[in-house]
Structure formats: C-alpha cells, structure tokens
Coordinates of C-alpha atoms and ligand atoms in Angstrom, one line a residue:
X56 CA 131.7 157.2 82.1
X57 CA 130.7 155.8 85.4
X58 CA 126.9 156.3 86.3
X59 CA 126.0 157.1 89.6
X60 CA 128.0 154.8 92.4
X61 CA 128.9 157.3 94.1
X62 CA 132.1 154.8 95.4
X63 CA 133.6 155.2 91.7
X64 CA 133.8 159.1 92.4
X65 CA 137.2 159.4 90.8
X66 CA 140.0 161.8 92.2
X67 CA 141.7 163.9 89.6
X68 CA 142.8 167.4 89.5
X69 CA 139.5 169.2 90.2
X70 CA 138.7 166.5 92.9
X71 CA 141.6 166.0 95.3
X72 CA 140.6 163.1 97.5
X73 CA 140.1 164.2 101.3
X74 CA 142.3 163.5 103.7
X75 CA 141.1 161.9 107.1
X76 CA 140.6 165.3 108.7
X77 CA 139.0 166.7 105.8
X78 CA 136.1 162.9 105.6
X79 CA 135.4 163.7 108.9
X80 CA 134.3 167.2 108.5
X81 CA 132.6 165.7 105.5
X82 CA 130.7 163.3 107.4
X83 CA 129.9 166.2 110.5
X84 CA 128.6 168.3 107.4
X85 CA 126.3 165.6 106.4
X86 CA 125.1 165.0 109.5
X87 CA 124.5 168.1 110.0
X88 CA 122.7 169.1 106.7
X89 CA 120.8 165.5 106.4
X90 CA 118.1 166.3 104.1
X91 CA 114.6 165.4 105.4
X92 CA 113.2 162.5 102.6
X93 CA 109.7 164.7 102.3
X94 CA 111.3 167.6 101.4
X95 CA 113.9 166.4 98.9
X96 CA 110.9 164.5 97.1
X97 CA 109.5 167.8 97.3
X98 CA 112.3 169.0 95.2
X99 CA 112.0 166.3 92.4
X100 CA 108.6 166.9 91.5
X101 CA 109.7 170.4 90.8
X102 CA 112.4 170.0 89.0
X103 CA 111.7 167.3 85.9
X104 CA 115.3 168.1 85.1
X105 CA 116.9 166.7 88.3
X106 CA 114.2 163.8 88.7
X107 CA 115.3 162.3 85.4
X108 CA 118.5 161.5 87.3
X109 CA 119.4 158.1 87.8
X110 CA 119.0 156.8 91.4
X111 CA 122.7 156.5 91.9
X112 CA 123.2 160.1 90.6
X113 CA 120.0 161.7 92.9
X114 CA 121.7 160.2 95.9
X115 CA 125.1 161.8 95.0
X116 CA 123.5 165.1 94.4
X117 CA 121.5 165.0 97.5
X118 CA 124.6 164.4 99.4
X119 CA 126.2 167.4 97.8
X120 CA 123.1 169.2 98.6
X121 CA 123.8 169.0 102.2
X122 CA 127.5 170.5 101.7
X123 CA 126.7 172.8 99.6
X124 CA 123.9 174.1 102.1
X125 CA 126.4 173.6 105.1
X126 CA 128.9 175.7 103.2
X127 CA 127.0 178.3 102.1
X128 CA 125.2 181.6 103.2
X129 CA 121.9 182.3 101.9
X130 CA 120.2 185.9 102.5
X131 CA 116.8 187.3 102.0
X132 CA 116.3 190.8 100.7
X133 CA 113.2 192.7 99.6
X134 CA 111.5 191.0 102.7
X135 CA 111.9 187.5 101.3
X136 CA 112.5 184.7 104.1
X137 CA 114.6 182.7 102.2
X138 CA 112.8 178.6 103.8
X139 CA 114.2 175.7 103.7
X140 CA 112.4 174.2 100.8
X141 CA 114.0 177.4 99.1
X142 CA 117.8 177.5 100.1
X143 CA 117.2 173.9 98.6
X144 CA 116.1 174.3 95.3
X145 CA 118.8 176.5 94.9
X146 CA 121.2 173.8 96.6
X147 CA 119.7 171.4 93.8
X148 CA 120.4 172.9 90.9
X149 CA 123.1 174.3 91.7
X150 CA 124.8 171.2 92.5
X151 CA 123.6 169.6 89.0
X152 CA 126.5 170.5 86.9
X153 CA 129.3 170.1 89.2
X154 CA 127.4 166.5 90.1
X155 CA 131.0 164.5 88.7
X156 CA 133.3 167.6 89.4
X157 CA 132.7 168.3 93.4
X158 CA 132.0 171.5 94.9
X159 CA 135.4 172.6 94.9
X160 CA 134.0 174.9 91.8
X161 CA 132.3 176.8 94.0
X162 CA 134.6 177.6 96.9
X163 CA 135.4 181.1 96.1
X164 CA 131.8 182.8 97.6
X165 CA 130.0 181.9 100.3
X166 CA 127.0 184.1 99.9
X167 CA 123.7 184.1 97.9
X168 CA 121.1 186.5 98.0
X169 CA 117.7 185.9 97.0
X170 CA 115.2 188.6 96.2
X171 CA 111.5 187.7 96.1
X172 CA 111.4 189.0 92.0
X173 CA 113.7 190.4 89.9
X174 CA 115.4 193.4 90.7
X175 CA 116.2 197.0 88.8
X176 CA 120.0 197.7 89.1
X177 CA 121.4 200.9 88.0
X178 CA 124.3 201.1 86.1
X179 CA 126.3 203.4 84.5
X180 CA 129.4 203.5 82.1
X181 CA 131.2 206.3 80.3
X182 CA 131.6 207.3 76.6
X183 CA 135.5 208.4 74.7
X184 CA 134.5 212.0 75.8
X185 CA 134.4 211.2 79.7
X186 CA 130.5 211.3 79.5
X187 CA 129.0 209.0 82.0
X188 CA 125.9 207.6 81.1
X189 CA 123.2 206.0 83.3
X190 CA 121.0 203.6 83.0
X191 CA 118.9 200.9 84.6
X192 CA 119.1 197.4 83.6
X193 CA 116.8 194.4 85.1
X194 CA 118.5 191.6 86.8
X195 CA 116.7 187.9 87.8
X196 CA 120.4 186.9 88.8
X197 CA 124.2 187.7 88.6
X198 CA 127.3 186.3 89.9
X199 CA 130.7 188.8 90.0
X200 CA 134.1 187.1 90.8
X201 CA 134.2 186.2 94.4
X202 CA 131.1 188.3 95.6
X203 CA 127.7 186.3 96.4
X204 CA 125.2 185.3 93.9
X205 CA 122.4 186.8 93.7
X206 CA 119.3 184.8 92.6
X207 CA 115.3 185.9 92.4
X208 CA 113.2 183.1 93.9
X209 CA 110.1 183.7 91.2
X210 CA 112.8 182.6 88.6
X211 CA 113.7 180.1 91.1
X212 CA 110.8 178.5 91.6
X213 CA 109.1 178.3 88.2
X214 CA 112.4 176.4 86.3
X215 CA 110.9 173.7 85.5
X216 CA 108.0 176.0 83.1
X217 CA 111.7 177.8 82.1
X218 CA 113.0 174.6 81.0
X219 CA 110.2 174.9 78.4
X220 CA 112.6 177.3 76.8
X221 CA 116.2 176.3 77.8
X222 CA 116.1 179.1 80.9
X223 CA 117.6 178.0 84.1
X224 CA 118.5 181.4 86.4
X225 CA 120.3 178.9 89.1
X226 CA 122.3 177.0 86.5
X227 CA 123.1 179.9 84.4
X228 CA 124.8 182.1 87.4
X229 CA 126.9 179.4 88.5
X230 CA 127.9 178.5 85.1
X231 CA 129.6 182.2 85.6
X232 CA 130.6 181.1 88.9
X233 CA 132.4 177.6 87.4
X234 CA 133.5 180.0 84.6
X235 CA 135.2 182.5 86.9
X236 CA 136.8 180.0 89.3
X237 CA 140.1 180.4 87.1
X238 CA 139.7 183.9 87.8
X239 CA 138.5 185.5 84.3
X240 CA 134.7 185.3 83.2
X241 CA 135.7 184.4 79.4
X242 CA 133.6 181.1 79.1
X243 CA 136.8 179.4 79.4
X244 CA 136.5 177.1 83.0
X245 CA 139.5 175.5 84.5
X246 CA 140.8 172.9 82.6
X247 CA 143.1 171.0 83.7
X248 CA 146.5 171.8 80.8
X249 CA 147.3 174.3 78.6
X250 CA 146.4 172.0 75.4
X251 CA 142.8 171.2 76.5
X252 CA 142.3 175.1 77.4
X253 CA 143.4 175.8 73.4
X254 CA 141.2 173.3 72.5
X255 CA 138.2 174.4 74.7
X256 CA 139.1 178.1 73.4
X257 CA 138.9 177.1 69.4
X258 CA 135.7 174.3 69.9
X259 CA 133.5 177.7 72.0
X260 CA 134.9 179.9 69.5
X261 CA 133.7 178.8 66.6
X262 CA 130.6 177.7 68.1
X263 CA 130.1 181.3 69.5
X264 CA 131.2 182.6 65.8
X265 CA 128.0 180.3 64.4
X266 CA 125.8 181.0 66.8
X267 CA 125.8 185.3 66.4
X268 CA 125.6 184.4 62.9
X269 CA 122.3 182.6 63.2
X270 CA 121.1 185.2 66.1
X271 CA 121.6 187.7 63.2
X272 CA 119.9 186.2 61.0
X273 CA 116.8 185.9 63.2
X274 CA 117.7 182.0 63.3
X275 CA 115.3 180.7 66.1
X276 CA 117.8 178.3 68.4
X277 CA 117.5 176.5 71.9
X278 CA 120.1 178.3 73.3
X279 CA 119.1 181.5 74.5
X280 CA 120.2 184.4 72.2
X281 CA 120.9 186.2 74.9
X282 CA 124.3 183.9 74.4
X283 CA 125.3 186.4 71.5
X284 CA 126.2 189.1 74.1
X285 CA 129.6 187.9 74.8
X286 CA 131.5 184.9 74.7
X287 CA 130.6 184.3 78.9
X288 CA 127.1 185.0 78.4
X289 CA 127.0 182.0 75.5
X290 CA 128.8 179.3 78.2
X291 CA 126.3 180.3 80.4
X292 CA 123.5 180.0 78.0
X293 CA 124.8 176.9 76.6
X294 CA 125.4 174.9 80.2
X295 CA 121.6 175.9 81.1
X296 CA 120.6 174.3 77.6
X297 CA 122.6 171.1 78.5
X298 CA 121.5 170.5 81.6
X299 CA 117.8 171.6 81.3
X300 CA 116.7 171.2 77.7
X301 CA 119.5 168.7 76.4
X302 CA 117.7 166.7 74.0
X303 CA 117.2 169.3 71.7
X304 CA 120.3 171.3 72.5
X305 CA 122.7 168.0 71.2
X306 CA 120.4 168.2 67.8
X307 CA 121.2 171.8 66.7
X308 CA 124.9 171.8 68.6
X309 CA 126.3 168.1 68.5
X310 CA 129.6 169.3 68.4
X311 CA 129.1 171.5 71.7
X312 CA 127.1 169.4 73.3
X313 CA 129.8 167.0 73.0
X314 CA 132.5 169.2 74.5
X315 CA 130.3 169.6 77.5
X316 CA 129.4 166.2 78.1
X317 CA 133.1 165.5 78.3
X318 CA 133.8 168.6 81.0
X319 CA 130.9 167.7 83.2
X320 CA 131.4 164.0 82.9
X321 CA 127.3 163.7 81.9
X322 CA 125.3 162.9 79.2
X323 CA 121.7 164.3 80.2
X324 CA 120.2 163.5 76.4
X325 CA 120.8 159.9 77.2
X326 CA 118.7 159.7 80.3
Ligands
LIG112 ZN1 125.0 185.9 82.5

C-alpha cells in the first residue's frame, strides 16, 4: 500500500479520475476552503488519532478537509453556532476513513446538524396487535439514507477522551453513511463485485456471530457492545475501533481488522 503521496492516489472503481472540468472545480474548491495552518494545528492536538498520521497522509486529509467543507452544509440547532474550528473537526474525522477511497462515499447528503449535546428523540413502533408503543430514546448522532447527519458537538469535541474507549460519534455515523451508499444499511459497503461482497458478507458474519457470543457472555471487548444490536451497528462499531483504538482492536479481532485494512487501504496499528 502506498503511504501518503498523495500523486500515487490510484483511480479505481470508487475513485474515477476527474476530468479537466471536474480538476478545476477541484482546484476552485480548494481555493476556496484553504484551511488556515493555526487552525488545522489546532485540530491535531485534539485529535491524537488524526495526528499519528503520516505527513504525507495529514496533507491528503487536509486537502479533503477543504472539499468536504465546500461540499457540505453544516446547521446549528438547540442555539449552537456551529464555528469554524467546529465544522472542522467534523470535516477531520470524517474524512479519516475515506482518506484512500475519496469522498465520493459521501455524495448522497449534503447536510449535518449539530446539536450542542445530545438529544431526546421520540420514537415509536407497533406490536402484532396494531398497538403503537412510544418511547424516547437518546441520540449523540444518527445518519438515515440520504438525509443529513446529525452530530452533538460535546461528543464531538471530547473524542479524543472517547478514544480511551473505542467511541468516535463522527466516525461511527459515517461508517452508516459509507455503509448505506449502496443503498441498504446492512454493514455491507460497496464493494466493487459480487465475489468480494460474498466474501465481506461471510468474514462480518461470522465475526458478528462471535462477537454477540462474547457480549452474552459478559466478555469485556474493544469494540463497543453496542455492536451486538444489529449487524450495521457492529460495522459501525468496529470502523470507530479501527480508526481510533486500532492497536488493541487488531489483538482481539486480527481477522477483522484485516478485512478493514484491505477496504480502507490503511493500516492505523502500524503507525
Ligand atoms: Zn449506529
């Protein structure tokens, strides 16, 4: 695997190479969205987890920084002024796991809402009798097909104390969001052929089989059990634990650590 220069970016079928209408805009983006240096070192000291990069990679993601901001739509709500300093450390680790793949991941939303701490949704379903039931669950982020994503900026903020314990809010919504761009959210991403998705589909499978096994059994594990809700809720769990605790994360699941690595074209236990 290449490290870092960003020149040996290689096209392939999630990363079409631009055509010369398509580098321009790229370049006006840039331009546009140049990140100021004092804020961008502001960034690295609070993320450990994206200041471990390389300098090769830090460059590449603070270029995709600047798209992703120039491309995006961020909201306040609850009276939060979403700053710049903010919308950034969104941008940065958001852009993390789609470092090697290109934002391309991302291009079916445009909007994120950010609420000063996390928020009470209420919810309802309904029972085999037609009985709806209500209830209120407690969200610090979620991500729904094609709608924005909605992040809390307390959770935001403090993930580099989350990384203590394998939490990343940013990097687990858009792990949904890169789950979902195929269309389903079934911790399957796009791959790119039929055999690789039955191979993905066996590899998470049996991992996911494992892990609910050990959640049972009051196994303590890196990965949030959390993970044990549903086969989308364990990719999600698992990409935060790869990108923000990975050292420990390739101990207890090699195997699934491995099959990551090779879909987001990193290896953050090496660095
Ligand atoms: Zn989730």
């Amino acid at each position: 695997m290449s490290q870092g220069d960003p020149s040996s970016r290689r096209a392939s079928w999630w990363r079409a190479p631009l055509d010369r209408l398509g580098e321009w805009r790229e370049q006006r983006a840039l331009a546009r969205r140049a990140i100021p240096d004092p804020l961008w070192e502001l960034t690295l000291s609070r993320y450990p987890f994206v200041a471990a990069l390389g300098t090769g990679d830090r460059a590449e993601l603070r270029r995709l920084c600047s798209l992703f901001l120039d491309q995006k739509e961020f909201h306040g709500a609850g009276g939060l002024h979403v700053t710049d300093d903010m919308a950034l450390a969104v941008a940065a680790q958001a852009c993390l796991p789609v470092l090697r793949l290109g934002l391309g991941l991302y291009q079916g939303f445009v909007g994120i809402v950010m609420h000063p701490d996390e928020v009470v949704a209420q919810r309802s379903w309904m029972d085999e009798n037609g009985v709806v039931h209500e209830y209120d669950e407690t969200l610090t982020g979620e991500a729904v097909g094609g709608g924005p994503v909605m992040l809390t900026w307390a959770d935001v903020r403090d993930a580099a104390e989350g990384a203590d314990w394998a939490y990343n809010v940013v990097i687990h919504e858009f792990a949904h969001v890169i789950d979902m761009a195929d269309g389903e959210a079934d911790g399957v991403p796009p791959l790119p052929d039929l055999a690789s998705r039955e191979r993905w589909i066996e590899q998470i499978d049996s991992a996911y089989e494992v892990f609910c096994d050990q959640v049972d059994a009051g196994v303590d594990t890196v990965v949030d059990p959390y993970g044990a809700e549903a086969p989308e809720e364990f990719f999600a769990v698992a990409v935060e634990a790869f990108f923000v605790a990975p050292v420990p994360f390739q101990r207890e699941m090699p195997e699934l650590y491995a099959m990551l690595a090779e879909y987001f074209l990193q290896d953050p236990a090496a660095g």
